[in-house]
């Protein structure tokens, strides 16, 4: 099945000359319930993991240490906006610990990414390790196949600077005021840059990151100082009440939360990678 994002309600580049320089493509993954195999890109299915290679475990000190949960895997052949991996790797595999017991606060996530060359895997590990306990059901993804679709995005509004940023902010304020008036009259609110024209919701690879909780944060590579790029977004929802215009068609009963994953307070996890050397450590942001 093909899932399609409806056309944007307005032409952002016609509205804001100069915005085209900030255009990026992202690949919405459109996960839907299915029965993926280790040879598929997916969420929540078996990984293409060599039978002779140790499975990753949580190495941070807490009482529930054990095997990490397999979250997703993405083949470069399926996901146009997946940045290249180190040394010709074409498969990205994502893990996390199913407990919020990490980092300086003791309440953070422990996310692990592994790149590999899929052609080098001959015998796949089966069965694959599972943790005996999980701290939160929202860490356990439902098996989903993917239906990738490329879309166009523009930066989060607070990242637009100078005269362009001022024009977008002024227009946004006017649209929001018109939206309040429409709500009072029981009418539909007009589109806004933030909700309808900039960053697509849902699971995706590449594109621009949303910063709706913390505001824009540092994405500089800790190894080389270069600004990192968005690698992957893991989202609790495929769209929200303020981003209905991104709701893909056709829409099924499980379309908004097909993976069952809940990041933080039902937000999103942004994963950033260094464009100079994808082997450099990733950075993470929960929004």
Short mmCIF file of C-alpha atoms in Angstrom, two decimals:
data_model
loop_
_atom_site.label_atom_id
_atom_site.label_comp_id
_atom_site.label_asym_id
_atom_site.label_seq_id
_atom_site.Cartn_x
_atom_site.Cartn_y
_atom_site.Cartn_z
CA UNK A 1 0.00 0.00 0.00
CA UNK A 2 1.18 3.53 -0.75
CA UNK A 3 0.70 6.29 1.80
CA UNK A 4 0.69 9.86 0.57
CA UNK A 5 1.04 13.13 2.46
CA UNK A 6 -1.55 15.64 1.21
CA UNK A 7 -0.16 18.68 -0.63
CA UNK A 8 0.77 21.54 1.68
CA UNK A 9 -2.11 24.01 2.06
CA UNK A 10 0.13 26.90 0.96
CA UNK A 11 3.28 27.34 -1.11
CA UNK A 12 5.87 28.21 1.53
CA UNK A 13 8.51 29.35 -0.96
CA UNK A 14 6.07 31.66 -2.73
CA UNK A 15 5.01 33.14 0.62
CA UNK A 16 8.56 33.65 1.82
CA UNK A 17 11.16 34.40 -0.87
CA UNK A 18 14.51 33.15 0.37
CA UNK A 19 13.07 30.12 2.13
CA UNK A 20 14.03 27.86 -0.78
CA UNK A 21 17.66 28.01 0.34
CA UNK A 22 16.63 26.14 3.49
CA UNK A 23 14.60 23.43 1.75
CA UNK A 24 15.34 19.81 2.67
CA UNK A 25 13.78 16.47 1.92
CA UNK A 26 12.81 13.96 4.58
CA UNK A 27 11.57 10.41 4.18
CA UNK A 28 8.42 9.75 6.20
CA UNK A 29 8.53 6.07 7.12
CA UNK A 30 4.77 5.52 7.57
CA UNK A 31 5.05 2.41 9.79
CA UNK A 32 1.99 0.16 9.75
CA UNK A 33 1.27 -3.17 11.44
CA UNK A 34 2.84 -6.07 9.59
CA UNK A 35 5.12 -9.10 9.74
CA UNK A 36 8.58 -7.84 8.80
CA UNK A 37 11.60 -10.09 8.39
CA UNK A 38 15.29 -9.47 9.04
CA UNK A 39 15.69 -8.59 5.35
CA UNK A 40 13.17 -5.74 5.59
CA UNK A 41 13.32 -2.17 6.82
CA UNK A 42 10.96 -2.08 9.77
CA UNK A 43 10.03 -1.10 13.30
CA UNK A 44 9.79 -3.82 15.93
CA UNK A 45 10.82 -6.82 13.83
CA UNK A 46 13.82 -9.18 13.82
CA UNK A 47 17.18 -7.61 13.00
CA UNK A 48 19.73 -8.70 10.45
CA UNK A 49 22.11 -9.62 13.28
CA UNK A 50 24.97 -12.09 12.75
CA UNK A 51 24.61 -15.30 14.72
CA UNK A 52 28.19 -15.08 16.00
CA UNK A 53 28.07 -11.46 17.19
CA UNK A 54 27.21 -10.57 20.82
CA UNK A 55 23.87 -8.82 21.23
CA UNK A 56 24.17 -5.33 22.75
CA UNK A 57 23.38 -4.97 26.44
CA UNK A 58 22.75 -1.96 28.66
CA UNK A 59 26.13 -1.07 30.12
CA UNK A 60 24.95 1.72 32.40
CA UNK A 61 24.70 0.81 36.10
CA UNK A 62 21.17 0.01 37.22
CA UNK A 63 19.46 -3.01 38.72
CA UNK A 64 17.70 -4.06 35.50
CA UNK A 65 20.66 -4.35 33.14
CA UNK A 66 20.32 -6.84 30.31
CA UNK A 67 19.83 -7.07 26.55
CA UNK A 68 18.74 -3.93 24.75
CA UNK A 69 15.43 -3.88 22.90
CA UNK A 70 15.57 -3.89 19.11
CA UNK A 71 13.61 -0.84 17.97
CA UNK A 72 14.07 -0.55 14.21
CA UNK A 73 16.32 -1.16 11.25
CA UNK A 74 16.59 0.85 8.03
CA UNK A 75 18.20 -0.26 4.78
CA UNK A 76 19.64 2.57 2.69
CA UNK A 77 17.99 1.05 -0.41
CA UNK A 78 14.54 1.73 1.11
CA UNK A 79 15.05 5.15 2.68
CA UNK A 80 16.28 7.87 0.28
CA UNK A 81 17.09 10.40 3.02
CA UNK A 82 19.00 8.04 5.27
CA UNK A 83 22.52 9.56 5.38
CA UNK A 84 25.33 7.17 4.44
CA UNK A 85 26.88 5.11 7.19
CA UNK A 86 30.59 4.77 7.91
CA UNK A 87 32.75 2.67 5.61
CA UNK A 88 30.04 1.78 3.12
CA UNK A 89 27.54 0.54 5.71
CA UNK A 90 24.02 0.34 4.29
CA UNK A 91 21.98 -0.79 7.30
CA UNK A 92 21.15 1.24 10.42
CA UNK A 93 19.94 -0.66 13.49
CA UNK A 94 18.42 1.07 16.52
CA UNK A 95 18.29 -0.24 20.10
CA UNK A 96 17.36 1.15 23.47
CA UNK A 97 17.14 0.10 27.09
CA UNK A 98 13.51 -0.35 28.21
CA UNK A 99 14.07 1.67 31.41
CA UNK A 100 14.26 5.42 32.17
CA UNK A 101 17.27 5.07 34.46
CA UNK A 102 20.14 6.72 32.62
CA UNK A 103 22.21 9.84 32.30
CA UNK A 104 22.95 12.62 34.80
CA UNK A 105 19.34 12.81 35.99
CA UNK A 106 18.87 9.07 36.35
CA UNK A 107 15.67 9.36 34.30
CA UNK A 108 17.03 9.48 30.76
CA UNK A 109 17.04 7.12 27.78
CA UNK A 110 19.89 4.88 26.68
CA UNK A 111 19.79 4.69 22.88
CA UNK A 112 22.30 2.70 20.85
CA UNK A 113 22.80 2.76 17.07
CA UNK A 114 24.69 0.21 15.03
CA UNK A 115 25.69 0.49 11.36
CA UNK A 116 26.60 -2.58 9.33
CA UNK A 117 27.11 -3.87 5.80
CA UNK A 118 24.12 -6.09 5.13
CA UNK A 119 25.89 -8.20 2.49
CA UNK A 120 28.35 -9.44 5.11
CA UNK A 121 25.65 -11.13 7.24
CA UNK A 122 25.31 -14.79 6.26
CA UNK A 123 23.55 -16.42 9.19
CA UNK A 124 21.01 -14.43 11.21
CA UNK A 125 20.81 -14.81 14.98
CA UNK A 126 17.63 -16.65 16.04
CA UNK A 127 16.01 -16.41 18.45
CA UNK A 128 17.05 -12.87 19.30
CA UNK A 129 17.51 -11.79 22.95
CA UNK A 130 14.71 -10.00 24.75
CA UNK A 131 14.86 -8.27 28.15
CA UNK A 132 13.07 -10.13 30.92
CA UNK A 133 11.46 -6.93 32.19
CA UNK A 134 10.58 -3.54 30.76
CA UNK A 135 10.05 -0.38 32.75
CA UNK A 136 7.46 1.10 30.40
CA UNK A 137 5.35 -0.52 27.70
CA UNK A 138 5.97 2.48 25.44
CA UNK A 139 9.51 1.21 24.88
CA UNK A 140 8.24 -1.98 23.22
CA UNK A 141 7.49 -1.41 19.52
CA UNK A 142 4.77 -3.30 17.70
CA UNK A 143 6.01 -5.06 14.54
CA UNK A 144 5.54 -2.70 11.61
CA UNK A 145 6.50 -2.65 7.95
CA UNK A 146 7.42 0.69 6.38
CA UNK A 147 5.99 2.64 3.45
CA UNK A 148 8.62 5.35 2.80
CA UNK A 149 7.61 8.63 1.19
CA UNK A 150 9.77 11.68 0.48
CA UNK A 151 8.40 15.08 1.52
CA UNK A 152 9.74 18.63 1.53
CA UNK A 153 10.51 20.38 4.80
CA UNK A 154 11.74 23.76 6.05
CA UNK A 155 13.49 24.66 9.32
CA UNK A 156 11.82 24.95 12.69
CA UNK A 157 10.60 28.54 12.98
CA UNK A 158 13.03 29.59 15.73
CA UNK A 159 15.97 28.63 13.51
CA UNK A 160 15.05 31.16 10.82
CA UNK A 161 17.12 34.29 11.34
CA UNK A 162 17.44 37.79 9.95
CA UNK A 163 14.87 39.41 7.71
CA UNK A 164 13.45 36.05 6.61
CA UNK A 165 12.85 35.00 10.20
CA UNK A 166 11.14 38.30 10.96
CA UNK A 167 8.80 37.94 7.98
CA UNK A 168 7.85 34.39 8.94
CA UNK A 169 7.29 35.36 12.60
CA UNK A 170 5.11 38.32 11.62
CA UNK A 171 3.03 36.17 9.28
CA UNK A 172 2.78 33.43 11.91
CA UNK A 173 1.49 35.86 14.54
CA UNK A 174 -1.20 37.08 12.14
CA UNK A 175 -2.23 33.50 11.28
CA UNK A 176 -2.45 32.54 14.94
CA UNK A 177 -4.59 35.58 15.71
CA UNK A 178 -6.88 34.67 12.80
CA UNK A 179 -6.99 31.14 14.19
CA UNK A 180 -8.24 32.37 17.57
CA UNK A 181 -10.97 34.37 15.85
CA UNK A 182 -11.95 31.37 13.72
CA UNK A 183 -12.15 29.18 16.82
CA UNK A 184 -14.49 31.68 18.49
CA UNK A 185 -16.72 31.51 15.41
CA UNK A 186 -16.58 27.73 15.11
CA UNK A 187 -14.65 27.90 11.84
CA UNK A 188 -11.48 26.13 10.72
CA UNK A 189 -8.21 27.80 11.64
CA UNK A 190 -5.94 28.95 8.80
CA UNK A 191 -2.65 27.12 8.23
CA UNK A 192 0.51 28.18 10.04
CA UNK A 193 4.18 27.81 9.20
CA UNK A 194 4.96 25.81 12.30
CA UNK A 195 2.12 23.31 12.03
CA UNK A 196 1.57 22.99 8.30
CA UNK A 197 4.59 24.12 6.29
CA UNK A 198 7.81 23.32 8.12
CA UNK A 199 8.59 20.01 9.88
CA UNK A 200 6.67 16.79 9.14
CA UNK A 201 5.49 14.79 12.17
CA UNK A 202 5.92 11.05 12.62
CA UNK A 203 8.78 8.60 12.12
CA UNK A 204 11.16 9.88 9.46
CA UNK A 205 14.77 9.93 8.23
CA UNK A 206 16.58 13.16 7.39
CA UNK A 207 14.98 16.56 7.02
CA UNK A 208 14.65 19.13 9.79
CA UNK A 209 14.19 18.59 13.53
CA UNK A 210 11.36 19.97 15.66
CA UNK A 211 12.35 21.77 18.89
CA UNK A 212 8.89 22.34 20.35
CA UNK A 213 9.80 21.50 23.98
CA UNK A 214 13.29 22.86 24.65
CA UNK A 215 13.79 25.30 21.82
CA UNK A 216 16.76 24.85 19.48
CA UNK A 217 19.70 23.13 21.13
CA UNK A 218 23.29 22.45 20.19
CA UNK A 219 23.86 19.82 17.53
CA UNK A 220 27.60 20.33 17.18
CA UNK A 221 29.63 17.13 16.89
CA UNK A 222 31.50 16.52 20.13
CA UNK A 223 34.44 15.04 18.21
CA UNK A 224 35.02 17.59 15.44
CA UNK A 225 32.71 20.53 16.18
CA UNK A 226 30.84 20.35 12.89
CA UNK A 227 27.08 20.95 12.95
CA UNK A 228 25.34 17.59 12.84
CA UNK A 229 22.37 16.66 10.66
CA UNK A 230 19.15 14.96 11.58
CA UNK A 231 19.52 11.23 11.01
CA UNK A 232 16.26 9.85 12.38
CA UNK A 233 13.13 10.89 14.25
CA UNK A 234 11.27 8.36 16.39
CA UNK A 235 7.82 9.78 17.11
CA UNK A 236 5.03 8.72 19.45
CA UNK A 237 2.44 9.90 16.91
CA UNK A 238 2.24 10.10 13.14
CA UNK A 239 0.43 13.44 13.46
CA UNK A 240 -1.08 15.60 16.21
CA UNK A 241 -4.08 17.87 16.61
CA UNK A 242 -2.05 20.85 15.37
CA UNK A 243 -0.60 18.95 12.40
CA UNK A 244 -3.68 17.31 10.89
CA UNK A 245 -2.71 18.57 7.44
CA UNK A 246 0.19 16.06 7.47
CA UNK A 247 -2.18 13.14 8.07
CA UNK A 248 -1.34 10.63 5.32
CA UNK A 249 -3.90 9.05 3.02
CA UNK A 250 -5.41 6.54 3.23
CA UNK A 251 -5.91 6.60 7.00
CA UNK A 252 -6.60 3.37 8.89
CA UNK A 253 -7.74 2.66 12.42
CA UNK A 254 -4.18 2.26 13.74
CA UNK A 255 -2.60 4.96 11.61
CA UNK A 256 -1.71 7.49 14.32
CA UNK A 257 0.10 5.22 16.80
CA UNK A 258 0.94 2.09 14.81
CA UNK A 259 4.22 1.36 16.59
CA UNK A 260 2.89 1.78 20.14
CA UNK A 261 6.13 3.58 21.00
CA UNK A 262 5.94 6.48 23.47
CA UNK A 263 9.02 8.70 23.75
CA UNK A 264 9.21 10.71 26.96
CA UNK A 265 5.85 12.37 27.54
CA UNK A 266 4.53 11.03 24.22
CA UNK A 267 6.96 13.21 22.30
CA UNK A 268 9.70 12.49 19.77
CA UNK A 269 13.34 11.44 19.78
CA UNK A 270 15.65 13.22 17.34
CA UNK A 271 18.92 11.48 16.48
CA UNK A 272 21.72 13.56 14.93
CA UNK A 273 24.77 12.33 13.00
CA UNK A 274 28.02 14.00 11.98
CA UNK A 275 28.17 14.68 8.20
CA UNK A 276 31.96 14.72 8.25
CA UNK A 277 32.31 11.27 9.82
CA UNK A 278 29.18 9.19 10.55
CA UNK A 279 31.27 7.06 12.92
CA UNK A 280 31.45 9.99 15.35
CA UNK A 281 29.14 9.66 18.39
CA UNK A 282 25.51 10.58 17.77
CA UNK A 283 23.59 13.21 19.68
CA UNK A 284 20.02 12.83 20.91
CA UNK A 285 17.21 15.21 21.79
CA UNK A 286 13.78 14.36 23.22
CA UNK A 287 11.05 16.85 22.30
#
